[in-house]
GROMACS .gro file of C-alpha atoms in nm:
model
  251
    1UNK     CA    1  -0.833   1.367  -0.758
    2UNK     CA    2  -0.555   1.471  -0.998
    3UNK     CA    3  -0.177   1.463  -0.981
    4UNK     CA    4   0.070   1.651  -1.199
    5UNK     CA    5   0.446   1.582  -1.192
    6UNK     CA    6   0.688   1.879  -1.183
    7UNK     CA    7   0.756   1.814  -1.554
    8UNK     CA    8   0.393   1.907  -1.622
    9UNK     CA    9   0.287   1.550  -1.699
   10UNK     CA   10  -0.063   1.478  -1.566
   11UNK     CA   11  -0.022   1.133  -1.414
   12UNK     CA   12  -0.368   1.100  -1.256
   13UNK     CA   13  -0.667   1.239  -1.441
   14UNK     CA   14  -0.972   1.264  -1.223
   15UNK     CA   15  -0.953   0.958  -0.998
   16UNK     CA   16  -1.268   0.877  -0.800
   17UNK     CA   17  -1.201   0.568  -0.588
   18UNK     CA   18  -1.310   0.419  -0.258
   19UNK     CA   19  -1.136   0.123  -0.096
   20UNK     CA   20  -1.307  -0.015   0.212
   21UNK     CA   21  -1.363  -0.340   0.394
   22UNK     CA   22  -1.098  -0.605   0.453
   23UNK     CA   23  -1.062  -0.778   0.115
   24UNK     CA   24  -0.718  -0.733  -0.046
   25UNK     CA   25  -0.707  -0.525  -0.366
   26UNK     CA   26  -0.485  -0.554  -0.675
   27UNK     CA   27  -0.407  -0.263  -0.905
   28UNK     CA   28  -0.295  -0.358  -1.256
   29UNK     CA   29  -0.225  -0.188  -1.590
   30UNK     CA   30   0.051  -0.106  -1.834
   31UNK     CA   31   0.368   0.080  -1.737
   32UNK     CA   32   0.286   0.448  -1.695
   33UNK     CA   33  -0.081   0.382  -1.624
   34UNK     CA   34  -0.056   0.560  -1.286
   35UNK     CA   35  -0.051   0.261  -1.051
   36UNK     CA   36   0.249   0.361  -0.840
   37UNK     CA   37   0.147   0.726  -0.849
   38UNK     CA   38  -0.196   0.654  -0.704
   39UNK     CA   39  -0.076   0.429  -0.419
   40UNK     CA   40   0.188   0.684  -0.317
   41UNK     CA   41  -0.107   0.908  -0.230
   42UNK     CA   42  -0.234   0.650   0.020
   43UNK     CA   43   0.033   0.739   0.278
   44UNK     CA   44   0.122   1.091   0.171
   45UNK     CA   45   0.443   1.022  -0.024
   46UNK     CA   46   0.265   1.222  -0.294
   47UNK     CA   47  -0.004   1.486  -0.241
   48UNK     CA   48  -0.282   1.557  -0.496
   49UNK     CA   49  -0.257   1.860  -0.723
   50UNK     CA   50  -0.634   1.892  -0.687
   51UNK     CA   51  -0.898   1.698  -0.502
   52UNK     CA   52  -0.867   1.519  -0.170
   53UNK     CA   53  -0.746   1.187  -0.033
   54UNK     CA   54  -0.897   1.058   0.291
   55UNK     CA   55  -0.784   0.771   0.511
   56UNK     CA   56  -1.050   0.663   0.758
   57UNK     CA   57  -1.216   1.000   0.708
   58UNK     CA   58  -0.902   1.208   0.768
   59UNK     CA   59  -0.741   1.415   0.494
   60UNK     CA   60  -0.384   1.302   0.419
   61UNK     CA   61  -0.277   1.667   0.431
   62UNK     CA   62  -0.326   1.659   0.809
   63UNK     CA   63  -0.021   1.442   0.876
   64UNK     CA   64   0.332   1.380   0.749
   65UNK     CA   65   0.424   1.067   0.557
   66UNK     CA   66   0.614   0.942   0.864
   67UNK     CA   67   0.299   0.977   1.073
   68UNK     CA   68   0.087   0.801   0.812
   69UNK     CA   69   0.331   0.508   0.816
   70UNK     CA   70   0.155   0.393   1.133
   71UNK     CA   71  -0.154   0.340   0.920
   72UNK     CA   72  -0.018   0.256   0.574
   73UNK     CA   73   0.309   0.075   0.501
   74UNK     CA   74   0.470   0.087   0.157
   75UNK     CA   75   0.707  -0.178   0.019
   76UNK     CA   76   0.904  -0.038  -0.275
   77UNK     CA   77   0.943  -0.231  -0.599
   78UNK     CA   78   1.324  -0.216  -0.579
   79UNK     CA   79   1.459  -0.324  -0.237
   80UNK     CA   80   1.774  -0.116  -0.289
   81UNK     CA   81   1.556   0.196  -0.271
   82UNK     CA   82   1.447   0.101   0.080
   83UNK     CA   83   1.745  -0.064   0.250
   84UNK     CA   84   2.010   0.161   0.405
   85UNK     CA   85   2.130   0.020   0.740
   86UNK     CA   86   2.414  -0.217   0.835
   87UNK     CA   87   2.219  -0.529   0.930
   88UNK     CA   88   1.881  -0.689   0.874
   89UNK     CA   89   1.814  -0.649   1.246
   90UNK     CA   90   1.872  -0.273   1.227
   91UNK     CA   91   1.643  -0.251   0.923
   92UNK     CA   92   1.372  -0.423   1.126
   93UNK     CA   93   1.431  -0.204   1.432
   94UNK     CA   94   1.439   0.132   1.255
   95UNK     CA   95   1.069   0.187   1.180
   96UNK     CA   96   0.934   0.083   1.521
   97UNK     CA   97   1.201   0.295   1.692
   98UNK     CA   98   1.077   0.603   1.505
   99UNK     CA   99   0.726   0.521   1.625
  100UNK     CA  100   0.842   0.508   1.989
  101UNK     CA  101   0.774   0.137   2.037
  102UNK     CA  102   0.949  -0.018   2.338
  103UNK     CA  103   1.268  -0.219   2.294
  104UNK     CA  104   1.099  -0.524   2.448
  105UNK     CA  105   0.815  -0.515   2.196
  106UNK     CA  106   1.054  -0.451   1.908
  107UNK     CA  107   1.256  -0.761   2.000
  108UNK     CA  108   0.938  -0.967   2.021
  109UNK     CA  109   0.830  -0.842   1.678
  110UNK     CA  110   1.173  -0.915   1.529
  111UNK     CA  111   1.155  -1.281   1.625
  112UNK     CA  112   0.807  -1.313   1.477
  113UNK     CA  113   0.871  -1.114   1.158
  114UNK     CA  114   1.210  -1.274   1.088
  115UNK     CA  115   1.043  -1.613   1.107
  116UNK     CA  116   0.758  -1.535   0.866
  117UNK     CA  117   0.991  -1.376   0.608
  118UNK     CA  118   1.254  -1.651   0.643
  119UNK     CA  119   1.541  -1.436   0.772
  120UNK     CA  120   1.586  -1.567   1.126
  121UNK     CA  121   1.940  -1.681   1.042
  122UNK     CA  122   2.029  -1.357   0.862
  123UNK     CA  123   1.951  -1.092   1.123
  124UNK     CA  124   2.316  -0.989   1.160
  125UNK     CA  125   2.385  -0.993   0.785
  126UNK     CA  126   2.432  -0.671   0.586
  127UNK     CA  127   2.125  -0.632   0.360
  128UNK     CA  128   2.344  -0.584   0.052
  129UNK     CA  129   2.496  -0.927   0.118
  130UNK     CA  130   2.153  -1.089   0.083
  131UNK     CA  131   2.028  -1.245  -0.237
  132UNK     CA  132   1.779  -1.042  -0.441
  133UNK     CA  133   1.498  -1.258  -0.305
  134UNK     CA  134   1.616  -1.215   0.055
  135UNK     CA  135   1.636  -0.837   0.003
  136UNK     CA  136   1.274  -0.842  -0.108
  137UNK     CA  137   1.171  -1.025   0.207
  138UNK     CA  138   1.385  -0.792   0.419
  139UNK     CA  139   1.196  -0.487   0.291
  140UNK     CA  140   0.864  -0.661   0.348
  141UNK     CA  141   0.970  -0.755   0.700
  142UNK     CA  142   1.081  -0.399   0.778
  143UNK     CA  143   0.735  -0.269   0.690
  144UNK     CA  144   0.549  -0.547   0.873
  145UNK     CA  145   0.755  -0.456   1.182
  146UNK     CA  146   0.558  -0.131   1.209
  147UNK     CA  147   0.230  -0.326   1.207
  148UNK     CA  148   0.042  -0.087   0.977
  149UNK     CA  149  -0.328  -0.143   0.914
  150UNK     CA  150  -0.269  -0.148   0.538
  151UNK     CA  151   0.033  -0.280   0.344
  152UNK     CA  152   0.104  -0.166  -0.011
  153UNK     CA  153   0.327  -0.390  -0.221
  154UNK     CA  154   0.471  -0.255  -0.547
  155UNK     CA  155   0.544  -0.552  -0.777
  156UNK     CA  156   0.616  -0.804  -0.497
  157UNK     CA  157   0.694  -1.093  -0.735
  158UNK     CA  158   0.921  -0.906  -0.977
  159UNK     CA  159   1.277  -1.036  -0.998
  160UNK     CA  160   1.230  -1.348  -0.785
  161UNK     CA  161   1.222  -1.717  -0.874
  162UNK     CA  162   0.929  -1.958  -0.864
  163UNK     CA  163   1.014  -2.089  -0.517
  164UNK     CA  164   1.027  -1.737  -0.377
  165UNK     CA  165   0.698  -1.652  -0.548
  166UNK     CA  166   0.537  -1.942  -0.364
  167UNK     CA  167   0.668  -1.800  -0.035
  168UNK     CA  168   0.526  -1.460  -0.132
  169UNK     CA  169   0.191  -1.629  -0.206
  170UNK     CA  170   0.188  -1.780   0.144
  171UNK     CA  171   0.279  -1.451   0.308
  172UNK     CA  172   0.022  -1.256   0.107
  173UNK     CA  173  -0.249  -1.506   0.198
  174UNK     CA  174  -0.157  -1.466   0.563
  175UNK     CA  175  -0.176  -1.087   0.535
  176UNK     CA  176  -0.494  -1.107   0.328
  177UNK     CA  177  -0.660  -1.299   0.610
  178UNK     CA  178  -0.600  -0.988   0.821
  179UNK     CA  179  -0.730  -0.756   0.547
  180UNK     CA  180  -0.396  -0.581   0.507
  181UNK     CA  181  -0.298  -0.584   0.142
  182UNK     CA  182  -0.306  -0.355  -0.161
  183UNK     CA  183  -0.076  -0.470  -0.440
  184UNK     CA  184   0.051  -0.346  -0.775
  185UNK     CA  185   0.143  -0.633  -1.006
  186UNK     CA  186   0.207  -0.734  -1.366
  187UNK     CA  187   0.188  -1.102  -1.262
  188UNK     CA  188  -0.168  -1.199  -1.352
  189UNK     CA  189  -0.136  -1.550  -1.206
  190UNK     CA  190  -0.042  -1.390  -0.876
  191UNK     CA  191  -0.332  -1.144  -0.900
  192UNK     CA  192  -0.606  -1.399  -0.968
  193UNK     CA  193  -0.468  -1.632  -0.704
  194UNK     CA  194  -0.470  -1.375  -0.425
  195UNK     CA  195  -0.717  -1.095  -0.497
  196UNK     CA  196  -1.094  -1.076  -0.520
  197UNK     CA  197  -1.105  -0.709  -0.623
  198UNK     CA  198  -0.904  -0.587  -0.920
  199UNK     CA  199  -0.862  -0.226  -1.033
  200UNK     CA  200  -0.733  -0.172  -1.388
  201UNK     CA  201  -0.566   0.160  -1.467
  202UNK     CA  202  -0.498   0.310  -1.810
  203UNK     CA  203  -0.335   0.645  -1.888
  204UNK     CA  204  -0.401   0.795  -1.547
  205UNK     CA  205  -0.762   0.681  -1.520
  206UNK     CA  206  -0.948   0.384  -1.375
  207UNK     CA  207  -1.059   0.162  -1.662
  208UNK     CA  208  -1.219  -0.123  -1.467
  209UNK     CA  209  -1.294  -0.191  -1.101
  210UNK     CA  210  -1.466  -0.504  -0.977
  211UNK     CA  211  -1.427  -0.867  -0.878
  212UNK     CA  212  -1.158  -1.059  -1.064
  213UNK     CA  213  -1.399  -1.278  -1.262
  214UNK     CA  214  -1.587  -0.979  -1.402
  215UNK     CA  215  -1.274  -0.775  -1.473
  216UNK     CA  216  -1.093  -1.049  -1.665
  217UNK     CA  217  -1.405  -1.120  -1.869
  218UNK     CA  218  -1.372  -0.771  -2.026
  219UNK     CA  219  -1.108  -0.875  -2.277
  220UNK     CA  220  -1.150  -0.585  -2.517
  221UNK     CA  221  -1.125  -0.323  -2.241
  222UNK     CA  222  -0.822  -0.500  -2.092
  223UNK     CA  223  -0.641  -0.463  -2.424
  224UNK     CA  224  -0.652  -0.086  -2.380
  225UNK     CA  225  -0.420  -0.120  -2.081
  226UNK     CA  226  -0.219  -0.405  -2.238
  227UNK     CA  227  -0.333  -0.647  -1.967
  228UNK     CA  228  -0.335  -1.014  -2.064
  229UNK     CA  229  -0.541  -1.263  -1.859
  230UNK     CA  230  -0.364  -1.576  -1.729
  231UNK     CA  231  -0.306  -1.850  -1.993
  232UNK     CA  232  -0.576  -2.086  -1.865
  233UNK     CA  233  -0.825  -1.797  -1.867
  234UNK     CA  234  -0.743  -1.716  -2.230
  235UNK     CA  235  -0.779  -2.083  -2.329
  236UNK     CA  236  -1.121  -2.098  -2.163
  237UNK     CA  237  -1.229  -1.778  -2.334
  238UNK     CA  238  -1.104  -1.909  -2.669
  239UNK     CA  239  -1.302  -2.229  -2.612
  240UNK     CA  240  -1.617  -2.025  -2.564
  241UNK     CA  241  -1.670  -2.097  -2.194
  242UNK     CA  242  -1.906  -1.843  -2.043
  243UNK     CA  243  -1.754  -1.851  -1.695
  244UNK     CA  244  -1.418  -1.683  -1.630
  245UNK     CA  245  -1.180  -1.946  -1.491
  246UNK     CA  246  -0.836  -1.909  -1.335
  247UNK     CA  247  -0.731  -2.268  -1.262
  248UNK     CA  248  -0.704  -2.594  -1.456
  249UNK     CA  249  -0.944  -2.749  -1.207
  250UNK     CA  250  -1.207  -2.484  -1.277
  251UNK     CA  251  -1.146  -2.527  -1.653
   0.00000   0.00000   0.00000
């Protein structure tokens, strides 16, 4: 599969990728590697210039992006690109309303989602009056409200503090238990903590694809995409340990 932007830039150069099963997947790589471009093909925001993209055996060309949102939810990197209504409650209601979900079920979902994203006391607040961290959780909650089978997170830990990252960790682990997560991230600690499978992209191609231990052992290849393993991993590698470790306990 290939994708070419209107400028003529070839952003994806012959991608051959299968994602199956229930394990969450992380996609990493330098800026411009093609990470966001590839995941925007997973729900039809972008369509391939050549080749095909299939979701559960169905070509993405068969449905609109709005229809695919029932299957694949996308949380943008910048919350301001996603929030546009007057209250958090309305943000949560909007997606399910477009899907024809009953008011009763929407209200039940709101109570549940607001609780897990920590916004139960902010449902009547304008999203732009939220903190940057709360905005992030609002966008996540709005997508969870539609109960898609797959959730794509674009840089979920960018621009938030350590405490908020810990809350994201908890939420991601909860979603991972349901096999719902594909994530783009530059936060390698976050990646190794939450993902068994890691895909490394470089200049529009897939450089590495495998379990986290094997991927982060390929230090020379990782340099091509300017990916740096977590500090404890680098220390262990520098000490000559054969096993790839991600925690001080494992070290």
